Amino acid sequence: MTPRPAPRRCATCGRELEAREVYYRFHLVLQGEQDLVDPAPDDDEGESLEALVERLARAPEDPRELEEQVHWERSGVVCGACRAVVVRTLTPPVEGAGPH
């Protein structure tokens, strides 16, 4: 008798997936980027960067929260129904289709 695999849960809806049910693996990385940082008027780059670092050090937010605003990563599995929602959400709209 072959051992039964541990039950899996959909990362989106939380439903337990049956052993013979098709599921979809995902790995999602969201990374914050900015093409241009506008320096403050009459500031040189060194002073602006120093002021930014100081402001971040004094910020009331948890450093982990600030980090997740720049880099957020998750992986897991989803069921077929949740896969359809994710694909629809991340697929660019067809031009002229209107709001969703």
JSON list of C-alpha atoms in Angstrom, two decimals:
[
{"chain": "A", "resi": 1, "resn": "MET", "atom": "CA", "xyz": [0.00, 0.00, 0.00]},
{"chain": "A", "resi": 2, "resn": "THR", "atom": "CA", "xyz": [1.46, 3.35, -1.01]},
{"chain": "A", "resi": 3, "resn": "PRO", "atom": "CA", "xyz": [1.43, 6.12, 1.59]},
{"chain": "A", "resi": 4, "resn": "ARG", "atom": "CA", "xyz": [-1.16, 8.82, 1.04]},
{"chain": "A", "resi": 5, "resn": "PRO", "atom": "CA", "xyz": [0.33, 12.31, 0.51]},
{"chain": "A", "resi": 6, "resn": "ALA", "atom": "CA", "xyz": [-0.36, 14.95, 3.14]},
{"chain": "A", "resi": 7, "resn": "PRO", "atom": "CA", "xyz": [-3.50, 16.97, 2.37]},
{"chain": "A", "resi": 8, "resn": "ARG", "atom": "CA", "xyz": [-2.93, 20.24, 0.54]},
{"chain": "A", "resi": 9, "resn": "ARG", "atom": "CA", "xyz": [-4.90, 23.45, 1.03]},
{"chain": "A", "resi": 10, "resn": "CYS", "atom": "CA", "xyz": [-5.59, 26.15, -1.53]},
{"chain": "A", "resi": 11, "resn": "ALA", "atom": "CA", "xyz": [-3.57, 29.23, -0.56]},
{"chain": "A", "resi": 12, "resn": "THR", "atom": "CA", "xyz": [-6.44, 31.49, -1.65]},
{"chain": "A", "resi": 13, "resn": "CYS", "atom": "CA", "xyz": [-9.71, 29.94, -0.42]},
{"chain": "A", "resi": 14, "resn": "GLY", "atom": "CA", "xyz": [-8.27, 27.51, 2.14]},
{"chain": "A", "resi": 15, "resn": "ARG", "atom": "CA", "xyz": [-10.18, 24.53, 0.79]},
{"chain": "A", "resi": 16, "resn": "GLU", "atom": "CA", "xyz": [-8.55, 21.14, 1.34]},
{"chain": "A", "resi": 17, "resn": "LEU", "atom": "CA", "xyz": [-7.59, 19.63, -2.00]},
{"chain": "A", "resi": 18, "resn": "GLU", "atom": "CA", "xyz": [-8.29, 15.95, -2.60]},
{"chain": "A", "resi": 19, "resn": "ALA", "atom": "CA", "xyz": [-5.27, 13.75, -3.36]},
{"chain": "A", "resi": 20, "resn": "ARG", "atom": "CA", "xyz": [-6.45, 13.08, -6.94]},
{"chain": "A", "resi": 21, "resn": "GLU", "atom": "CA", "xyz": [-7.57, 16.67, -7.60]},
{"chain": "A", "resi": 22, "resn": "VAL", "atom": "CA", "xyz": [-5.60, 18.84, -10.00]},
{"chain": "A", "resi": 23, "resn": "TYR", "atom": "CA", "xyz": [-3.93, 21.79, -8.28]},
{"chain": "A", "resi": 24, "resn": "TYR", "atom": "CA", "xyz": [-1.67, 24.57, -9.49]},
{"chain": "A", "resi": 25, "resn": "ARG", "atom": "CA", "xyz": [1.65, 25.60, -7.99]},
{"chain": "A", "resi": 26, "resn": "PHE", "atom": "CA", "xyz": [2.54, 29.28, -7.91]},
{"chain": "A", "resi": 27, "resn": "HIS", "atom": "CA", "xyz": [5.45, 31.46, -6.93]},
{"chain": "A", "resi": 28, "resn": "LEU", "atom": "CA", "xyz": [4.71, 35.18, -6.89]},
{"chain": "A", "resi": 29, "resn": "VAL", "atom": "CA", "xyz": [7.25, 37.93, -6.32]},
{"chain": "A", "resi": 30, "resn": "LEU", "atom": "CA", "xyz": [6.27, 41.60, -6.15]},
{"chain": "A", "resi": 31, "resn": "GLN", "atom": "CA", "xyz": [9.22, 43.98, -6.12]},
{"chain": "A", "resi": 32, "resn": "GLY", "atom": "CA", "xyz": [8.88, 47.73, -5.77]},
{"chain": "A", "resi": 33, "resn": "GLU", "atom": "CA", "xyz": [10.82, 49.75, -8.27]},
{"chain": "A", "resi": 34, "resn": "GLN", "atom": "CA", "xyz": [11.14, 53.40, -9.14]},
{"chain": "A", "resi": 35, "resn": "ASP", "atom": "CA", "xyz": [12.82, 54.70, -12.26]},
{"chain": "A", "resi": 36, "resn": "LEU", "atom": "CA", "xyz": [13.62, 58.16, -10.93]},
{"chain": "A", "resi": 37, "resn": "VAL", "atom": "CA", "xyz": [13.91, 59.63, -7.47]},
{"chain": "A", "resi": 38, "resn": "ASP", "atom": "CA", "xyz": [13.33, 63.37, -7.52]},
{"chain": "A", "resi": 39, "resn": "PRO", "atom": "CA", "xyz": [15.90, 65.13, -5.34]},
{"chain": "A", "resi": 40, "resn": "ALA", "atom": "CA", "xyz": [14.65, 67.90, -3.11]},
{"chain": "A", "resi": 41, "resn": "PRO", "atom": "CA", "xyz": [15.31, 71.37, -4.56]},
{"chain": "A", "resi": 42, "resn": "ASP", "atom": "CA", "xyz": [18.76, 72.75, -3.73]},
{"chain": "A", "resi": 43, "resn": "ASP", "atom": "CA", "xyz": [19.91, 69.41, -2.20]},
{"chain": "A", "resi": 44, "resn": "ASP", "atom": "CA", "xyz": [22.80, 67.41, -3.45]},
{"chain": "A", "resi": 45, "resn": "GLU", "atom": "CA", "xyz": [22.35, 63.65, -3.79]},
{"chain": "A", "resi": 46, "resn": "GLY", "atom": "CA", "xyz": [24.34, 62.78, -0.66]},
{"chain": "A", "resi": 47, "resn": "GLU", "atom": "CA", "xyz": [22.20, 64.95, 1.60]},
{"chain": "A", "resi": 48, "resn": "SER", "atom": "CA", "xyz": [18.96, 63.65, 0.06]},
{"chain": "A", "resi": 49, "resn": "LEU", "atom": "CA", "xyz": [19.96, 60.03, 0.53]},
{"chain": "A", "resi": 50, "resn": "GLU", "atom": "CA", "xyz": [21.13, 60.70, 4.08]},
{"chain": "A", "resi": 51, "resn": "ALA", "atom": "CA", "xyz": [17.83, 62.44, 4.91]},
{"chain": "A", "resi": 52, "resn": "LEU", "atom": "CA", "xyz": [15.86, 59.53, 3.43]},
{"chain": "A", "resi": 53, "resn": "VAL", "atom": "CA", "xyz": [17.77, 56.95, 5.48]},
{"chain": "A", "resi": 54, "resn": "GLU", "atom": "CA", "xyz": [17.26, 59.03, 8.64]},
{"chain": "A", "resi": 55, "resn": "ARG", "atom": "CA", "xyz": [13.53, 59.39, 7.93]},
{"chain": "A", "resi": 56, "resn": "LEU", "atom": "CA", "xyz": [13.18, 55.62, 7.43]},
{"chain": "A", "resi": 57, "resn": "ALA", "atom": "CA", "xyz": [15.04, 54.95, 10.70]},
{"chain": "A", "resi": 58, "resn": "ARG", "atom": "CA", "xyz": [12.55, 57.18, 12.57]},
{"chain": "A", "resi": 59, "resn": "ALA", "atom": "CA", "xyz": [9.48, 55.76, 10.80]},
{"chain": "A", "resi": 60, "resn": "PRO", "atom": "CA", "xyz": [6.83, 54.30, 13.12]},
{"chain": "A", "resi": 61, "resn": "GLU", "atom": "CA", "xyz": [6.30, 51.30, 10.81]},
{"chain": "A", "resi": 62, "resn": "ASP", "atom": "CA", "xyz": [7.76, 47.91, 11.57]},
{"chain": "A", "resi": 63, "resn": "PRO", "atom": "CA", "xyz": [10.91, 47.38, 9.43]},
{"chain": "A", "resi": 64, "resn": "ARG", "atom": "CA", "xyz": [9.41, 44.11, 8.16]},
{"chain": "A", "resi": 65, "resn": "GLU", "atom": "CA", "xyz": [6.33, 46.01, 6.95]},
{"chain": "A", "resi": 66, "resn": "LEU", "atom": "CA", "xyz": [8.53, 48.50, 5.10]},
{"chain": "A", "resi": 67, "resn": "GLU", "atom": "CA", "xyz": [10.50, 45.63, 3.56]},
{"chain": "A", "resi": 68, "resn": "GLU", "atom": "CA", "xyz": [7.30, 43.93, 2.34]},
{"chain": "A", "resi": 69, "resn": "GLN", "atom": "CA", "xyz": [6.33, 47.16, 0.58]},
{"chain": "A", "resi": 70, "resn": "VAL", "atom": "CA", "xyz": [9.49, 46.73, -1.50]},
{"chain": "A", "resi": 71, "resn": "HIS", "atom": "CA", "xyz": [9.75, 42.92, -1.75]},
{"chain": "A", "resi": 72, "resn": "TRP", "atom": "CA", "xyz": [6.85, 40.51, -1.18]},
{"chain": "A", "resi": 73, "resn": "GLU", "atom": "CA", "xyz": [7.14, 36.84, -2.05]},
{"chain": "A", "resi": 74, "resn": "ARG", "atom": "CA", "xyz": [4.75, 33.93, -1.68]},
{"chain": "A", "resi": 75, "resn": "SER", "atom": "CA", "xyz": [4.45, 30.40, -3.05]},
{"chain": "A", "resi": 76, "resn": "GLY", "atom": "CA", "xyz": [2.01, 27.57, -2.67]},
{"chain": "A", "resi": 77, "resn": "VAL", "atom": "CA", "xyz": [-0.83, 25.85, -4.48]},
{"chain": "A", "resi": 78, "resn": "VAL", "atom": "CA", "xyz": [-4.29, 26.94, -5.60]},
{"chain": "A", "resi": 79, "resn": "CYS", "atom": "CA", "xyz": [-7.38, 25.05, -6.71]},
{"chain": "A", "resi": 80, "resn": "GLY", "atom": "CA", "xyz": [-8.79, 25.33, -10.24]},
{"chain": "A", "resi": 81, "resn": "ALA", "atom": "CA", "xyz": [-11.43, 27.92, -9.32]},
{"chain": "A", "resi": 82, "resn": "CYS", "atom": "CA", "xyz": [-8.91, 30.21, -7.59]},
{"chain": "A", "resi": 83, "resn": "ARG", "atom": "CA", "xyz": [-6.47, 29.76, -10.48]},
{"chain": "A", "resi": 84, "resn": "ALA", "atom": "CA", "xyz": [-9.10, 31.17, -12.84]},
{"chain": "A", "resi": 85, "resn": "VAL", "atom": "CA", "xyz": [-9.51, 34.25, -10.61]},
{"chain": "A", "resi": 86, "resn": "VAL", "atom": "CA", "xyz": [-5.74, 34.82, -10.35]},
{"chain": "A", "resi": 87, "resn": "VAL", "atom": "CA", "xyz": [-5.23, 34.45, -14.11]},
{"chain": "A", "resi": 88, "resn": "ARG", "atom": "CA", "xyz": [-8.12, 36.84, -14.83]},
{"chain": "A", "resi": 89, "resn": "THR", "atom": "CA", "xyz": [-6.74, 39.35, -12.31]},
{"chain": "A", "resi": 90, "resn": "LEU", "atom": "CA", "xyz": [-3.20, 39.29, -13.71]},
{"chain": "A", "resi": 91, "resn": "THR", "atom": "CA", "xyz": [-4.11, 39.23, -17.41]},
{"chain": "A", "resi": 92, "resn": "PRO", "atom": "CA", "xyz": [-4.00, 42.67, -19.05]},
{"chain": "A", "resi": 93, "resn": "PRO", "atom": "CA", "xyz": [-7.46, 43.79, -20.16]},
{"chain": "A", "resi": 94, "resn": "VAL", "atom": "CA", "xyz": [-8.37, 43.64, -23.82]},
{"chain": "A", "resi": 95, "resn": "GLU", "atom": "CA", "xyz": [-8.30, 47.17, -25.22]},
{"chain": "A", "resi": 96, "resn": "GLY", "atom": "CA", "xyz": [-11.77, 48.70, -25.27]},
{"chain": "A", "resi": 97, "resn": "ALA", "atom": "CA", "xyz": [-13.21, 46.13, -22.85]},
{"chain": "A", "resi": 98, "resn": "GLY", "atom": "CA", "xyz": [-14.15, 48.76, -20.24]},
{"chain": "A", "resi": 99, "resn": "PRO", "atom": "CA", "xyz": [-13.73, 48.55, -16.47]},
{"chain": "A", "resi": 100, "resn": "HIS", "atom": "CA", "xyz": [-13.90, 45.18, -14.73]}
]
